Amino acid sequence: MALRIILTGEDAVLRKKSREVTVFDERLHQLLDDLYETMEEANGVGLAAVQVGILRRAVVIDVGEGRIELINPVITQRSDEKICSPEGCLSFPGETGLVERPKSVTVEALDRNGNFFAVTGQDLLARALCHELDHLDGIIYQDHAILMLDPSEVADEDE
Ligand code: NI
């Protein structure tokens, strides 16, 4: 495994749409392992491949409930109930914004071997799923933020 460099700020790659993964080989496994290691090193709870400059629809998440890897993920259900909470991003260190997200979402995806699965997340996991899937379409949380917060007043995990 290896740490990868996280793209930050105005890097135009962060605005690009990622392509579907079609090959489930050792190279993909290496990417997922690297994403996870890079996310942990940065104390994040989620990281998308685009954030390390790889425009493929691959994401890792760990909100403290275990490692989740999502390939070609799609949100299939969102709760009507929404929660507004502080949110950050490893690509925008030191920044935090208030973002409204569904309390619960269900995502369908493939695992690293191309097997279908579904995951339903509540609260922080739902937030991380929405945040990371947005990255795959070049959307960053500031696009949804109701308000950007003074970073000295907030401490929260970055995604
Ligand atoms: Ni992010």
mmCIF file of N, CA, C and O in Angstrom, residues 28-102:
data_model
loop_
_atom_site.group_PDB
_atom_site.id
_atom_site.type_symbol
_atom_site.label_atom_id
_atom_site.label_comp_id
_atom_site.label_asym_id
_atom_site.label_seq_id
_atom_site.Cartn_x
_atom_site.Cartn_y
_atom_site.Cartn_z
ATOM 1 N N LEU A 28 -7.100 -2.181 -9.379
ATOM 2 C CA LEU A 28 -8.219 -1.583 -8.642
ATOM 3 C C LEU A 28 -8.052 -1.847 -7.147
ATOM 4 O O LEU A 28 -8.282 -0.965 -6.317
ATOM 5 N N HIS A 29 -7.667 -3.068 -6.791
ATOM 6 C CA HIS A 29 -7.485 -3.405 -5.378
ATOM 7 C C HIS A 29 -6.412 -2.518 -4.752
ATOM 8 O O HIS A 29 -6.558 -2.050 -3.622
ATOM 9 N N GLN A 30 -5.346 -2.292 -5.519
ATOM 10 C CA GLN A 30 -4.274 -1.418 -5.031
ATOM 11 C C GLN A 30 -4.794 -0.003 -4.810
ATOM 12 O O GLN A 30 -4.498 0.637 -3.796
ATOM 13 N N LEU A 31 -5.593 0.474 -5.764
ATOM 14 C CA LEU A 31 -6.168 1.819 -5.628
ATOM 15 C C LEU A 31 -7.018 1.908 -4.367
ATOM 16 O O LEU A 31 -6.907 2.869 -3.593
ATOM 17 N N LEU A 32 -7.861 0.903 -4.136
ATOM 18 C CA LEU A 32 -8.747 0.922 -2.967
ATOM 19 C C LEU A 32 -7.937 0.873 -1.675
ATOM 20 O O LEU A 32 -8.238 1.585 -0.711
ATOM 21 N N ASP A 33 -6.905 0.040 -1.648
ATOM 22 C CA ASP A 33 -6.047 -0.033 -0.460
ATOM 23 C C ASP A 33 -5.355 1.304 -0.215
ATOM 24 O O ASP A 33 -5.249 1.767 0.926
ATOM 25 N N ASP A 34 -4.876 1.909 -1.288
ATOM 26 C CA ASP A 34 -4.197 3.209 -1.161
ATOM 27 C C ASP A 34 -5.165 4.293 -0.699
ATOM 28 O O ASP A 34 -4.816 5.142 0.131
ATOM 29 N N LEU A 35 -6.378 4.271 -1.244
ATOM 30 C CA LEU A 35 -7.381 5.258 -0.837
ATOM 31 C C LEU A 35 -7.655 5.140 0.653
ATOM 32 O O LEU A 35 -7.733 6.132 1.374
ATOM 33 N N TYR A 36 -7.794 3.891 1.113
ATOM 34 C CA TYR A 36 -8.114 3.681 2.523
ATOM 35 C C TYR A 36 -6.970 4.159 3.419
ATOM 36 O O TYR A 36 -7.185 4.851 4.417
ATOM 37 N N GLU A 37 -5.747 3.805 3.025
ATOM 38 C CA GLU A 37 -4.590 4.203 3.823
ATOM 39 C C GLU A 37 -4.441 5.728 3.839
ATOM 40 O O GLU A 37 -4.156 6.332 4.879
ATOM 41 N N THR A 38 -4.663 6.333 2.693
ATOM 42 C CA THR A 38 -4.536 7.793 2.575
ATOM 43 C C THR A 38 -5.612 8.487 3.411
ATOM 44 O O THR A 38 -5.345 9.484 4.093
ATOM 45 N N MET A 39 -6.831 7.933 3.369
ATOM 46 C CA MET A 39 -7.927 8.494 4.161
ATOM 47 C C MET A 39 -7.639 8.394 5.657
ATOM 48 O O MET A 39 -7.818 9.357 6.406
ATOM 49 N N GLU A 40 -7.164 7.230 6.093
ATOM 50 C CA GLU A 40 -6.853 7.039 7.514
ATOM 51 C C GLU A 40 -5.749 7.981 7.971
ATOM 52 O O GLU A 40 -5.831 8.573 9.046
ATOM 53 N N GLU A 41 -4.698 8.081 7.149
ATOM 54 C CA GLU A 41 -3.565 8.940 7.486
ATOM 55 C C GLU A 41 -4.028 10.387 7.669
ATOM 56 O O GLU A 41 -3.496 11.122 8.499
ATOM 57 N N ALA A 42 -5.037 10.778 6.884
ATOM 58 C CA ALA A 42 -5.542 12.151 6.936
ATOM 59 C C ALA A 42 -6.688 12.309 7.941
ATOM 60 O O ALA A 42 -7.285 13.384 8.030
ATOM 61 N N ASN A 43 -6.987 11.234 8.684
ATOM 62 C CA ASN A 43 -8.078 11.254 9.659
ATOM 63 C C ASN A 43 -9.422 11.610 9.027
ATOM 64 O O ASN A 43 -10.232 12.324 9.624
ATOM 65 N N GLY A 44 -9.640 11.092 7.824
ATOM 66 C CA GLY A 44 -10.916 11.323 7.157
ATOM 67 C C GLY A 44 -11.858 10.164 7.365
ATOM 68 O O GLY A 44 -11.480 9.112 7.896
ATOM 69 N N VAL A 45 -13.111 10.350 6.958
ATOM 70 C CA VAL A 45 -14.101 9.274 7.037
ATOM 71 C C VAL A 45 -14.550 8.808 5.655
ATOM 72 O O VAL A 45 -15.354 7.900 5.539
ATOM 73 N N GLY A 46 -13.997 9.442 4.621
ATOM 74 C CA GLY A 46 -14.321 9.023 3.262
ATOM 75 C C GLY A 46 -13.352 9.642 2.269
ATOM 76 O O GLY A 46 -12.791 10.710 2.530
ATOM 77 N N LEU A 47 -13.126 8.923 1.162
ATOM 78 C CA LEU A 47 -12.249 9.464 0.119
ATOM 79 C C LEU A 47 -12.668 8.850 -1.218
ATOM 80 O O LEU A 47 -12.891 7.640 -1.311
ATOM 81 N N ALA A 48 -12.770 9.684 -2.217
ATOM 82 C CA ALA A 48 -13.120 9.234 -3.566
ATOM 83 C C ALA A 48 -11.863 9.238 -4.433
ATOM 84 O O ALA A 48 -10.956 10.058 -4.238
ATOM 85 N N ALA A 49 -11.829 8.329 -5.414
ATOM 86 C CA ALA A 49 -10.638 8.187 -6.264
ATOM 87 C C ALA A 49 -10.272 9.499 -6.952
ATOM 88 O O ALA A 49 -9.086 9.810 -7.104
ATOM 89 N N VAL A 50 -11.271 10.274 -7.334
ATOM 90 C CA VAL A 50 -10.991 11.549 -8.005
ATOM 91 C C VAL A 50 -10.132 12.447 -7.126
ATOM 92 O O VAL A 50 -9.346 13.258 -7.633
ATOM 93 N N GLN A 51 -10.238 12.293 -5.816
ATOM 94 C CA GLN A 51 -9.467 13.157 -4.912
ATOM 95 C C GLN A 51 -7.974 12.835 -4.925
ATOM 96 O O GLN A 51 -7.178 13.616 -4.403
ATOM 97 N N VAL A 52 -7.620 11.681 -5.479
ATOM 98 C CA VAL A 52 -6.195 11.397 -5.683
ATOM 99 C C VAL A 52 -5.884 11.389 -7.183
ATOM 100 O O VAL A 52 -4.874 10.845 -7.620
ATOM 101 N N GLY A 53 -6.775 11.994 -7.964
ATOM 102 C CA GLY A 53 -6.509 12.211 -9.384
ATOM 103 C C GLY A 53 -6.875 11.060 -10.296
ATOM 104 O O GLY A 53 -6.502 11.049 -11.466
ATOM 105 N N ILE A 54 -7.623 10.085 -9.760
ATOM 106 C CA ILE A 54 -8.045 8.936 -10.574
ATOM 107 C C ILE A 54 -9.537 9.092 -10.868
ATOM 108 O O ILE A 54 -10.371 8.983 -9.967
ATOM 109 N N LEU A 55 -9.863 9.317 -12.131
ATOM 110 C CA LEU A 55 -11.258 9.606 -12.491
ATOM 111 C C LEU A 55 -12.044 8.321 -12.727
ATOM 112 O O LEU A 55 -12.540 8.059 -13.827
ATOM 113 N N ARG A 56 -12.153 7.535 -11.666
ATOM 114 C CA ARG A 56 -12.938 6.299 -11.703
ATOM 115 C C ARG A 56 -13.925 6.316 -10.550
ATOM 116 O O ARG A 56 -13.654 6.875 -9.493
ATOM 117 N N ARG A 57 -15.075 5.644 -10.756
ATOM 118 C CA ARG A 57 -16.135 5.695 -9.751
ATOM 119 C C ARG A 57 -15.855 4.688 -8.640
ATOM 120 O O ARG A 57 -16.432 3.604 -8.578
ATOM 121 N N ALA A 58 -14.936 5.072 -7.772
ATOM 122 C CA ALA A 58 -14.515 4.245 -6.637
ATOM 123 C C ALA A 58 -14.377 5.134 -5.405
ATOM 124 O O ALA A 58 -13.847 6.244 -5.498
ATOM 125 N N VAL A 59 -14.871 4.593 -4.270
ATOM 126 C CA VAL A 59 -14.944 5.362 -3.035
ATOM 127 C C VAL A 59 -14.632 4.445 -1.860
ATOM 128 O O VAL A 59 -14.998 3.263 -1.884
ATOM 129 N N VAL A 60 -13.957 4.970 -0.855
ATOM 130 C CA VAL A 60 -13.847 4.257 0.421
ATOM 131 C C VAL A 60 -14.440 5.141 1.518
ATOM 132 O O VAL A 60 -14.326 6.357 1.462
ATOM 133 N N ILE A 61 -15.058 4.478 2.489
ATOM 134 C CA ILE A 61 -15.688 5.173 3.614
ATOM 135 C C ILE A 61 -15.429 4.353 4.876
ATOM 136 O O ILE A 61 -15.469 3.119 4.840
ATOM 137 N N ASP A 62 -15.150 5.045 5.973
ATOM 138 C CA ASP A 62 -15.148 4.402 7.290
ATOM 139 C C ASP A 62 -15.515 5.468 8.313
ATOM 140 O O ASP A 62 -14.709 6.326 8.643
ATOM 141 N N VAL A 63 -16.740 5.395 8.789
ATOM 142 C CA VAL A 63 -17.194 6.373 9.785
ATOM 143 C C VAL A 63 -17.080 5.786 11.200
ATOM 144 O O VAL A 63 -17.711 6.279 12.129
ATOM 145 N N GLY A 64 -16.284 4.720 11.323
ATOM 146 C CA GLY A 64 -16.127 4.075 12.617
ATOM 147 C C GLY A 64 -16.962 2.816 12.733
ATOM 148 O O GLY A 64 -17.000 2.173 13.786
ATOM 149 N N GLU A 65 -17.642 2.460 11.626
ATOM 150 C CA GLU A 65 -18.481 1.252 11.606
ATOM 151 C C GLU A 65 -17.876 0.201 10.692
ATOM 152 O O GLU A 65 -18.545 -0.749 10.309
ATOM 153 N N GLY A 66 -16.608 0.391 10.305
ATOM 154 C CA GLY A 66 -15.951 -0.565 9.417
ATOM 155 C C GLY A 66 -15.755 -0.004 8.026
ATOM 156 O O GLY A 66 -16.388 0.964 7.621
ATOM 157 N N ARG A 67 -14.846 -0.675 7.313
ATOM 158 C CA ARG A 67 -14.448 -0.212 5.983
ATOM 159 C C ARG A 67 -15.508 -0.564 4.950
ATOM 160 O O ARG A 67 -15.980 -1.699 4.889
ATOM 161 N N ILE A 68 -15.877 0.425 4.146
ATOM 162 C CA ILE A 68 -16.824 0.209 3.055
ATOM 163 C C ILE A 68 -16.161 0.660 1.760
ATOM 164 O O ILE A 68 -15.641 1.774 1.686
ATOM 165 N N GLU A 69 -16.165 -0.218 0.780
ATOM 166 C CA GLU A 69 -15.638 0.130 -0.547
ATOM 167 C C GLU A 69 -16.796 0.083 -1.532
ATOM 168 O O GLU A 69 -17.555 -0.886 -1.553
ATOM 169 N N LEU A 70 -16.925 1.120 -2.325
ATOM 170 C CA LEU A 70 -18.042 1.205 -3.259
ATOM 171 C C LEU A 70 -17.511 1.479 -4.655
ATOM 172 O O LEU A 70 -16.822 2.475 -4.885
ATOM 173 N N ILE A 71 -17.865 0.590 -5.579
ATOM 174 C CA ILE A 71 -17.509 0.770 -6.981
ATOM 175 C C ILE A 71 -18.794 1.037 -7.764
ATOM 176 O O ILE A 71 -19.791 0.320 -7.582
ATOM 177 N N ASN A 72 -18.763 2.034 -8.629
ATOM 178 C CA ASN A 72 -19.928 2.425 -9.438
ATOM 179 C C ASN A 72 -21.191 2.581 -8.587
ATOM 180 O O ASN A 72 -22.271 2.069 -8.941
ATOM 181 N N PRO A 73 -21.104 3.267 -7.449
ATOM 182 C CA PRO A 73 -22.251 3.352 -6.534
ATOM 183 C C PRO A 73 -23.363 4.266 -7.046
ATOM 184 O O PRO A 73 -23.100 5.245 -7.761
ATOM 185 N N VAL A 74 -24.603 3.912 -6.670
ATOM 186 C CA VAL A 74 -25.784 4.697 -7.034
ATOM 187 C C VAL A 74 -26.693 4.774 -5.812
ATOM 188 O O VAL A 74 -26.958 3.755 -5.168
ATOM 189 N N ILE A 75 -27.194 5.966 -5.515
ATOM 190 C CA ILE A 75 -28.172 6.108 -4.429
ATOM 191 C C ILE A 75 -29.528 5.667 -4.957
ATOM 192 O O ILE A 75 -30.000 6.190 -5.976
ATOM 193 N N THR A 76 -30.152 4.698 -4.276
ATOM 194 C CA THR A 76 -31.440 4.185 -4.743
ATOM 195 C C THR A 76 -32.598 4.611 -3.840
ATOM 196 O O THR A 76 -33.756 4.514 -4.245
ATOM 197 N N GLN A 77 -32.286 5.028 -2.604
ATOM 198 C CA GLN A 77 -33.339 5.516 -1.710
ATOM 199 C C GLN A 77 -32.777 6.598 -0.811
ATOM 200 O O GLN A 77 -31.635 6.489 -0.348
ATOM 201 N N ARG A 78 -33.596 7.634 -0.591
ATOM 202 C CA ARG A 78 -33.245 8.688 0.372
ATOM 203 C C ARG A 78 -34.444 8.905 1.275
ATOM 204 O O ARG A 78 -35.578 8.930 0.783
ATOM 205 N N SER A 79 -34.188 9.113 2.560
ATOM 206 C CA SER A 79 -35.292 9.417 3.465
ATOM 207 C C SER A 79 -35.780 10.836 3.191
ATOM 208 O O SER A 79 -35.016 11.704 2.761
ATOM 209 N N ASP A 80 -37.060 11.050 3.451
ATOM 210 C CA ASP A 80 -37.589 12.416 3.359
ATOM 211 C C ASP A 80 -37.001 13.274 4.469
ATOM 212 O O ASP A 80 -36.786 14.467 4.289
ATOM 213 N N GLU A 81 -36.773 12.623 5.617
ATOM 214 C CA GLU A 81 -36.202 13.365 6.748
ATOM 215 C C GLU A 81 -34.774 13.779 6.428
ATOM 216 O O GLU A 81 -33.981 12.975 5.939
ATOM 217 N N LYS A 82 -34.459 15.030 6.700
ATOM 218 C CA LYS A 82 -33.118 15.534 6.432
ATOM 219 C C LYS A 82 -32.490 16.056 7.713
ATOM 220 O O LYS A 82 -33.193 16.418 8.657
ATOM 221 N N ILE A 83 -31.155 16.061 7.719
ATOM 222 C CA ILE A 83 -30.417 16.567 8.876
ATOM 223 C C ILE A 83 -29.391 17.574 8.377
ATOM 224 O O ILE A 83 -28.709 17.335 7.374
ATOM 225 N N CYS A 84 -29.306 18.679 9.086
ATOM 226 C CA CYS A 84 -28.330 19.718 8.741
ATOM 227 C C CYS A 84 -27.187 19.659 9.747
ATOM 228 O O CYS A 84 -27.413 19.811 10.953
ATOM 229 N N SER A 85 -25.969 19.378 9.273
ATOM 230 C CA SER A 85 -24.818 19.235 10.172
ATOM 231 C C SER A 85 -23.574 19.819 9.520
ATOM 232 O O SER A 85 -23.515 19.968 8.302
ATOM 233 N N PRO A 86 -22.545 20.075 10.340
ATOM 234 C CA PRO A 86 -21.272 20.532 9.784
ATOM 235 C C PRO A 86 -20.619 19.432 8.965
ATOM 236 O O PRO A 86 -20.711 18.253 9.315
ATOM 237 N N GLU A 87 -19.974 19.811 7.881
ATOM 238 C CA GLU A 87 -19.353 18.852 6.983
ATOM 239 C C GLU A 87 -18.069 19.453 6.448
ATOM 240 O O GLU A 87 -17.976 20.662 6.222
ATOM 241 N N GLY A 88 -17.058 18.601 6.270
ATOM 242 C CA GLY A 88 -15.796 19.045 5.693
ATOM 243 C C GLY A 88 -15.349 18.079 4.623
ATOM 244 O O GLY A 88 -16.043 17.109 4.315
ATOM 245 N N CYS A 89 -14.179 18.339 4.037
ATOM 246 C CA CYS A 89 -13.677 17.517 2.943
ATOM 247 C C CYS A 89 -12.152 17.540 2.984
ATOM 248 O O CYS A 89 -11.558 18.602 3.170
ATOM 249 N N LEU A 90 -11.533 16.385 2.801
ATOM 250 C CA LEU A 90 -10.071 16.317 2.824
ATOM 251 C C LEU A 90 -9.449 17.168 1.726
ATOM 252 O O LEU A 90 -8.284 17.546 1.825
ATOM 253 N N SER A 91 -10.207 17.484 0.688
ATOM 254 C CA SER A 91 -9.682 18.334 -0.385
ATOM 255 C C SER A 91 -9.789 19.823 -0.048
ATOM 256 O O SER A 91 -9.287 20.659 -0.806
ATOM 257 N N PHE A 92 -10.460 20.127 1.065
ATOM 258 C CA PHE A 92 -10.591 21.530 1.490
ATOM 259 C C PHE A 92 -10.275 21.632 2.971
ATOM 260 O O PHE A 92 -11.147 21.905 3.798
ATOM 261 N N PRO A 93 -8.993 21.372 3.318
ATOM 262 C CA PRO A 93 -8.623 21.305 4.738
ATOM 263 C C PRO A 93 -8.913 22.618 5.454
ATOM 264 O O PRO A 93 -8.706 23.698 4.896
ATOM 265 N N GLY A 94 -9.416 22.485 6.670
ATOM 266 C CA GLY A 94 -9.656 23.665 7.489
ATOM 267 C C GLY A 94 -10.981 24.347 7.230
ATOM 268 O O GLY A 94 -11.328 25.300 7.916
ATOM 269 N N GLU A 95 -11.741 23.844 6.230
ATOM 270 C CA GLU A 95 -13.034 24.467 5.937
ATOM 271 C C GLU A 95 -14.172 23.565 6.399
ATOM 272 O O GLU A 95 -14.076 22.343 6.322
ATOM 273 N N THR A 96 -15.226 24.192 6.873
ATOM 274 C CA THR A 96 -16.406 23.450 7.309
ATOM 275 C C THR A 96 -17.657 24.221 6.897
ATOM 276 O O THR A 96 -17.688 25.443 6.994
ATOM 277 N N GLY A 97 -18.651 23.485 6.453
ATOM 278 C CA GLY A 97 -19.908 24.132 6.088
ATOM 279 C C GLY A 97 -21.088 23.344 6.614
ATOM 280 O O GLY A 97 -20.988 22.145 6.871
ATOM 281 N N LEU A 98 -22.205 24.019 6.773
ATOM 282 C CA LEU A 98 -23.439 23.351 7.175
ATOM 283 C C LEU A 98 -24.133 22.839 5.927
ATOM 284 O O LEU A 98 -24.422 23.613 5.010
ATOM 285 N N VAL A 99 -24.380 21.518 5.911
ATOM 286 C CA VAL A 99 -24.993 20.911 4.736
ATOM 287 C C VAL A 99 -26.187 20.061 5.165
ATOM 288 O O VAL A 99 -26.102 19.294 6.124
ATOM 289 N N GLU A 100 -27.288 20.191 4.436
ATOM 290 C CA GLU A 100 -28.468 19.377 4.691
ATOM 291 C C GLU A 100 -28.367 18.104 3.862
ATOM 292 O O GLU A 100 -28.144 18.168 2.646
ATOM 293 N N ARG A 101 -28.493 16.963 4.527
ATOM 294 C CA ARG A 101 -28.432 15.661 3.843
ATOM 295 C C ARG A 101 -29.581 14.797 4.342
ATOM 296 O O ARG A 101 -30.070 14.993 5.464
ATOM 297 N N PRO A 102 -29.967 13.785 3.573
ATOM 298 C CA PRO A 102 -30.987 12.852 4.073
ATOM 299 C C PRO A 102 -30.490 12.141 5.342
ATOM 300 O O PRO A 102 -29.296 11.850 5.451
#
